[in-house]
Amino acid sequence: MERKRNRIEIIYDILRVIQDKGGKIKKTHLMYKANLSHNQMKLYLNELYKKGLIENISSSSKYLIQITKKGRDFSEKYVQVREFERTFGL
Amino acid sequence: MKIVFTPDWFLGQDFLIEIFSFMILFLFFFFSIKSYKLSKNKKVLYLGIGFLLIAIGELSTILTKLVLYYDTTITQNIGQIVITYAVVKSVDIFYHLGFFLHKFFTLFGLYIIYRPPLKRISGDFVLTTYFIIISALLSQSFYYVYHITALIFLFLIINNYCKIYKKSKLANTKILLIALSLLAISQIIFILSKLSQLYVIAQNIQLISYITLLVLIMRISKNGKKKEQNRDNI
């Protein structure tokens, strides 16, 4: 059985999913691809909006979530940290 | 009794190697803290503390050697050869304290990296700290005691990372193992460093080891950027 993801891993997964979709994604797609329940997603998205890691945009009457520069930087920093911890087996 | 075994022609170069080592150790401390802030993983915090302690140890040597090699008021009076052979009685305490701190912090740092006190401070931890102090004190008279103790800690750390490498097969862990093995080899040669040529060889191997650690940290930074760029290009 796979272990439960912690908070920071979920945040990274959300940002990764958005980046994999070219930086923009629909809310419903994000929910499925990041493997989150509706309530979970609401909580995490609020946190990410507040921290400026993502933003809302509207294009041709669709509401999309877009990753910000700060979000990309966070994602990069997280990958480095994970790589560092894996190197030392932590 | 000699304080340092540096041959005259190598004076200053060993000092530069130690500054470089200090910078690399501090970089690892910085990376660990950055990592801890994000993941809140206590093991990473202790790893960082271990690197910081070894960095402080290096700093003690740097400051001591700075005075020993470059203090003009002393050097004018006694000259380089006399300094190397430590007839500097009036400032003996300063040098001994400086080199003691180097040994104590380095050994303590290695111990923390080997076995971080994650839950609470145990009897074993107190006992080992006591033996580290004894070892650092003894090294003032028998220099090789420090190198033997450092070598034991390094073997234990290498053994830990060998197990991790067998499981993960990560290239970065392999680089880490190479760097630590080089550091262990340098300690073996330091044990015989009464011969000045061997002292120089040991210092150079130590330099290569720290360069390897620099390569490792560069790879970790680069990999992070590369992975994210690849993602953006999908």
Coordinates of N, CA and C in Angstrom, one line a residue, chain B residues 70-198:
Chain B
Y70 N 50.4 34.3 9.7 CA 50.4 35.7 9.2 C 50.5 36.8 10.2
D71 N 50.6 36.5 11.5 CA 50.7 37.5 12.5 C 52.2 38.0 12.4
T72 N 52.3 39.2 11.9 CA 53.7 39.8 11.6 C 54.5 40.0 12.9
T73 N 53.8 40.4 14.0 CA 54.6 40.7 15.2 C 55.3 39.4 15.7
I74 N 54.6 38.3 15.5 CA 55.3 37.0 15.9 C 56.3 36.6 14.9
T75 N 55.9 36.6 13.6 CA 56.7 36.1 12.6 C 58.0 36.9 12.5
Q76 N 58.0 38.2 12.7 CA 59.2 39.0 12.7 C 60.2 38.5 13.7
N77 N 59.7 38.1 14.8 CA 60.6 37.7 15.9 C 61.2 36.3 15.7
I78 N 60.4 35.4 15.2 CA 60.9 34.0 15.2 C 61.0 33.3 13.9
G79 N 60.3 33.9 12.9 CA 60.5 33.3 11.6 C 59.7 32.0 11.4
Q80 N 59.6 31.6 10.1 CA 58.7 30.5 9.8 C 59.1 29.2 10.3
I81 N 60.4 28.9 10.3 CA 60.8 27.6 10.7 C 60.5 27.4 12.2
V82 N 60.8 28.4 13.0 CA 60.5 28.3 14.4 C 59.0 28.1 14.7
I83 N 58.2 28.8 13.9 CA 56.7 28.7 14.1 C 56.3 27.2 13.8
T84 N 56.8 26.7 12.7 CA 56.5 25.3 12.4 C 56.8 24.4 13.5
Y85 N 57.9 24.6 14.2 CA 58.3 23.7 15.3 C 57.8 24.2 16.6
A86 N 56.9 25.2 16.6 CA 56.2 25.5 17.8 C 57.0 25.9 19.0
V87 N 57.9 26.8 18.9 CA 58.6 27.2 20.1 C 58.0 28.5 20.6
V88 N 56.7 28.7 20.1 CA 56.0 30.0 20.4 C 55.4 29.8 21.8
K89 N 56.2 29.8 22.8 CA 55.6 29.5 24.1 C 54.6 30.4 24.6
S90 N 54.8 31.7 24.4 CA 53.9 32.7 24.9 C 52.5 32.6 24.4
V91 N 52.3 32.1 23.2 CA 51.0 32.0 22.6 C 50.5 30.6 22.5
D92 N 51.2 29.7 23.2 CA 50.9 28.3 23.2 C 49.4 28.0 23.5
I93 N 48.9 28.6 24.5 CA 47.6 28.3 24.9 C 46.6 28.6 23.8
F94 N 46.8 29.8 23.1 CA 45.9 30.1 22.1 C 45.9 29.1 21.0
Y95 N 47.1 28.6 20.6 CA 47.2 27.6 19.5 C 46.5 26.3 19.9
H96 N 46.9 25.9 21.2 CA 46.3 24.6 21.6 C 44.8 24.7 21.7
L97 N 44.3 25.8 22.2 CA 42.8 25.9 22.3 C 42.2 25.9 20.9
G98 N 42.8 26.6 19.9 CA 42.3 26.7 18.6 C 42.3 25.3 17.9
F99 N 43.4 24.5 18.1 CA 43.4 23.2 17.5 C 42.6 22.2 18.2
F100 N 42.4 22.4 19.6 CA 41.5 21.6 20.3 C 40.1 21.7 19.8
L101 N 39.7 23.0 19.7 CA 38.3 23.3 19.2 C 38.1 22.7 17.8
H102 N 39.1 22.8 17.0 CA 39.0 22.2 15.6 C 38.7 20.7 15.7
K103 N 39.5 20.0 16.6 CA 39.3 18.5 16.7 C 38.0 18.2 17.4
F104 N 37.6 18.9 18.4 CA 36.4 18.6 19.1 C 35.2 18.8 18.2
F105 N 35.1 20.0 17.5 CA 33.9 20.3 16.7 C 33.8 19.3 15.5
T106 N 35.0 19.0 14.9 CA 35.0 18.1 13.8 C 34.5 16.7 14.2
L107 N 35.0 16.2 15.3 CA 34.6 14.8 15.7 C 33.2 14.8 16.1
F108 N 32.7 15.9 16.8 CA 31.4 16.0 17.3 C 30.4 16.1 16.1
G109 N 30.8 16.8 15.1 CA 30.0 17.0 13.9 C 29.9 15.6 13.2
L110 N 31.0 14.9 13.1 CA 30.9 13.6 12.4 C 30.0 12.6 13.2
Y111 N 30.1 12.7 14.5 CA 29.2 11.9 15.3 C 27.7 12.2 15.1
I112 N 27.4 13.5 15.0 CA 26.0 13.9 14.8 C 25.5 13.4 13.4
I113 N 26.4 13.5 12.4 CA 26.0 13.0 11.1 C 25.8 11.5 11.1
Y114 N 26.7 10.8 11.9 CA 26.5 9.3 12.0 C 25.3 8.9 12.8
R115 N 25.1 9.6 13.9 CA 23.9 9.2 14.7 C 23.2 10.4 15.3
P116 N 22.3 11.0 14.6 CA 21.6 12.2 15.2 C 20.8 11.9 16.4
P117 N 20.8 12.7 17.5 CA 20.1 12.5 18.7 C 18.6 12.9 18.5
L118 N 17.9 12.0 17.7 CA 16.5 12.4 17.3 C 15.5 12.6 18.4
K119 N 15.4 11.6 19.3 CA 14.3 11.7 20.3 C 14.7 12.4 21.6
R120 N 15.7 11.9 22.3 CA 16.1 12.6 23.5 C 17.6 12.2 23.7
I121 N 18.3 13.0 24.5 CA 19.7 12.8 24.7 C 19.9 11.6 25.6
S122 N 20.5 10.5 25.0 CA 20.7 9.3 25.8 C 22.0 9.2 26.5
G123 N 22.1 8.2 27.3 CA 23.4 8.0 28.1 C 24.5 7.7 27.1
D124 N 24.3 7.0 26.0 CA 25.3 6.8 25.0 C 25.8 8.0 24.4
F125 N 24.9 9.0 24.1 CA 25.2 10.3 23.5 C 26.2 11.0 24.5
V126 N 25.9 11.1 25.8 CA 26.7 11.8 26.7 C 28.1 11.1 26.8
L127 N 28.1 9.7 26.8 CA 29.3 9.0 26.9 C 30.2 9.2 25.7
T128 N 29.6 9.2 24.5 CA 30.4 9.4 23.3 C 31.0 10.8 23.3
T129 N 30.1 11.8 23.7 CA 30.6 13.2 23.8 C 31.8 13.3 24.7
Y130 N 31.8 12.6 25.8 CA 32.9 12.6 26.8 C 34.1 12.0 26.1
F131 N 34.0 10.9 25.4 CA 35.1 10.3 24.7 C 35.7 11.1 23.6
I132 N 34.8 11.9 23.0 CA 35.2 12.8 21.9 C 36.1 13.9 22.5
I133 N 35.7 14.4 23.7 CA 36.5 15.4 24.4 C 37.9 14.9 24.8
I134 N 37.9 13.6 25.3 CA 39.1 13.0 25.7 C 40.0 12.8 24.5
S135 N 39.4 12.4 23.4 CA 40.2 12.1 22.2 C 40.8 13.4 21.7
A136 N 40.0 14.5 21.7 CA 40.5 15.8 21.2 C 41.6 16.3 22.2
L137 N 41.5 16.1 23.5 CA 42.5 16.5 24.4 C 43.8 15.7 24.2
L138 N 43.6 14.4 24.1 CA 44.8 13.5 23.9 C 45.5 13.8 22.6
S139 N 44.8 14.3 21.6 CA 45.4 14.6 20.3 C 46.4 15.7 20.4
Q140 N 46.3 16.5 21.5 CA 47.2 17.6 21.6 C 48.6 17.1 21.8
S141 N 48.7 15.9 22.4 CA 50.0 15.3 22.7 C 50.3 14.1 21.6
F142 N 49.2 13.4 21.3 CA 49.4 12.3 20.3 C 48.5 12.6 19.1
Y143 N 49.0 13.3 18.2 CA 48.2 13.9 17.1 C 47.3 12.8 16.4
Y144 N 47.9 11.6 16.3 CA 47.2 10.6 15.5 C 45.9 10.1 16.1
V145 N 45.7 10.3 17.4 CA 44.5 9.9 18.1 C 43.3 10.5 17.4
Y146 N 43.4 11.8 17.1 CA 42.3 12.5 16.4 C 42.0 11.9 15.1
H147 N 43.0 11.6 14.3 CA 42.8 11.1 12.9 C 42.2 9.7 13.0
I148 N 42.7 8.9 14.0 CA 42.1 7.5 14.1 C 40.6 7.6 14.5
T149 N 40.3 8.5 15.4 CA 38.9 8.7 15.9 C 38.0 9.2 14.7
A150 N 38.5 10.1 13.9 CA 37.8 10.7 12.8 C 37.6 9.5 11.7
L151 N 38.6 8.7 11.6 CA 38.6 7.6 10.6 C 37.5 6.6 11.1
I152 N 37.4 6.3 12.4 CA 36.3 5.4 12.8 C 34.9 5.9 12.5
F153 N 34.7 7.2 12.8 CA 33.4 7.8 12.5 C 33.1 7.8 11.0
L154 N 34.2 8.1 10.2 CA 34.0 8.1 8.8 C 33.6 6.7 8.3
F155 N 34.2 5.7 8.8 CA 33.9 4.3 8.4 C 32.4 4.0 8.7
L156 N 32.0 4.4 9.9 CA 30.6 4.2 10.3 C 29.6 4.9 9.4
I157 N 30.0 6.2 9.1 CA 29.1 7.0 8.2 C 29.1 6.3 6.8
I158 N 30.3 5.9 6.3 CA 30.3 5.3 5.0 C 29.5 4.0 5.0
N159 N 29.6 3.2 6.0 CA 28.8 2.0 6.1 C 27.3 2.3 6.0
N160 N 26.8 3.4 6.7 CA 25.4 3.8 6.6 C 25.0 4.1 5.2
Y161 N 25.9 5.0 4.5 CA 25.5 5.4 3.2 C 25.6 4.3 2.2
C162 N 26.5 3.3 2.5 CA 26.6 2.1 1.6 C 25.3 1.4 1.6
K163 N 24.7 1.2 2.8 CA 23.4 0.5 2.9 C 22.3 1.3 2.1
I164 N 22.4 2.7 2.2 CA 21.4 3.5 1.5 C 21.6 3.4 0.0
Y165 N 22.9 3.3 -0.4 CA 23.1 3.2 -1.9 C 22.7 1.9 -2.4
K166 N 22.9 0.8 -1.6 CA 22.4 -0.5 -2.1 C 21.0 -0.5 -2.4
K167 N 20.2 0.2 -1.6 CA 18.7 0.3 -1.8 C 18.4 1.2 -2.9
S168 N 18.9 2.4 -2.9 CA 18.5 3.4 -3.9 C 19.2 3.4 -5.2
K169 N 20.4 3.0 -5.2 CA 21.3 3.0 -6.5 C 21.3 4.4 -7.1
L170 N 21.3 5.5 -6.3 CA 21.3 6.8 -6.8 C 22.7 7.3 -7.1
A171 N 22.9 7.9 -8.2 CA 24.2 8.4 -8.6 C 24.8 9.4 -7.6
N172 N 23.9 10.3 -7.0 CA 24.3 11.3 -6.1 C 24.8 10.6 -4.8
T173 N 24.2 9.5 -4.3 CA 24.7 8.9 -3.1 C 26.0 8.2 -3.4
K174 N 26.2 7.8 -4.6 CA 27.5 7.2 -5.0 C 28.6 8.3 -4.9
I175 N 28.3 9.5 -5.4 CA 29.3 10.6 -5.4 C 29.6 10.9 -3.9
L176 N 28.5 10.9 -3.1 CA 28.7 11.2 -1.7 C 29.7 10.1 -1.0
L177 N 29.5 8.9 -1.4 CA 30.3 7.8 -0.9 C 31.7 8.0 -1.3
I178 N 31.9 8.4 -2.6 CA 33.3 8.6 -3.1 C 34.0 9.7 -2.3
A179 N 33.2 10.8 -2.1 CA 33.8 11.9 -1.3 C 34.2 11.5 0.1
L180 N 33.3 10.8 0.8 CA 33.6 10.3 2.1 C 34.7 9.3 2.2
S181 N 34.8 8.5 1.2 CA 35.9 7.5 1.1 C 37.3 8.2 0.9
L182 N 37.3 9.3 0.1 CA 38.5 10.1 -0.1 C 38.9 10.7 1.2
L183 N 37.9 11.2 1.9 CA 38.1 11.8 3.2 C 38.7 10.8 4.2
A184 N 38.2 9.6 4.2 CA 38.7 8.5 5.0 C 40.2 8.2 4.7
I185 N 40.5 8.1 3.4 CA 41.8 7.9 2.9 C 42.8 9.0 3.4
S186 N 42.3 10.2 3.3 CA 43.1 11.3 3.8 C 43.5 11.2 5.2
Q187 N 42.5 10.7 6.0 CA 42.7 10.5 7.5 C 43.8 9.5 7.7
I188 N 43.7 8.4 6.9 CA 44.7 7.3 7.1 C 46.1 7.9 6.8
I189 N 46.2 8.7 5.8 CA 47.5 9.3 5.4 C 48.0 10.3 6.5
F190 N 47.0 11.1 7.0 CA 47.3 12.0 8.1 C 47.9 11.3 9.3
I191 N 47.5 10.1 9.5 CA 48.1 9.3 10.7 C 49.6 9.3 10.6
L192 N 50.0 9.2 9.3 CA 51.5 9.1 9.1 C 52.1 10.4 8.7
S193 N 51.4 11.5 9.0 CA 51.8 12.8 8.5 C 53.0 13.5 9.1
K194 N 53.7 12.7 10.0 CA 54.9 13.2 10.5 C 55.9 13.5 9.4
L195 N 55.8 12.7 8.3 CA 56.5 12.9 7.1 C 55.8 14.0 6.3
S196 N 56.5 15.1 6.1 CA 55.8 16.3 5.6 C 55.2 16.0 4.2
Q197 N 55.9 15.2 3.4 CA 55.3 14.9 2.1 C 54.0 14.2 2.2
L198 N 53.8 13.3 3.2 CA 52.6 12.7 3.4 C 51.5 13.6 3.8

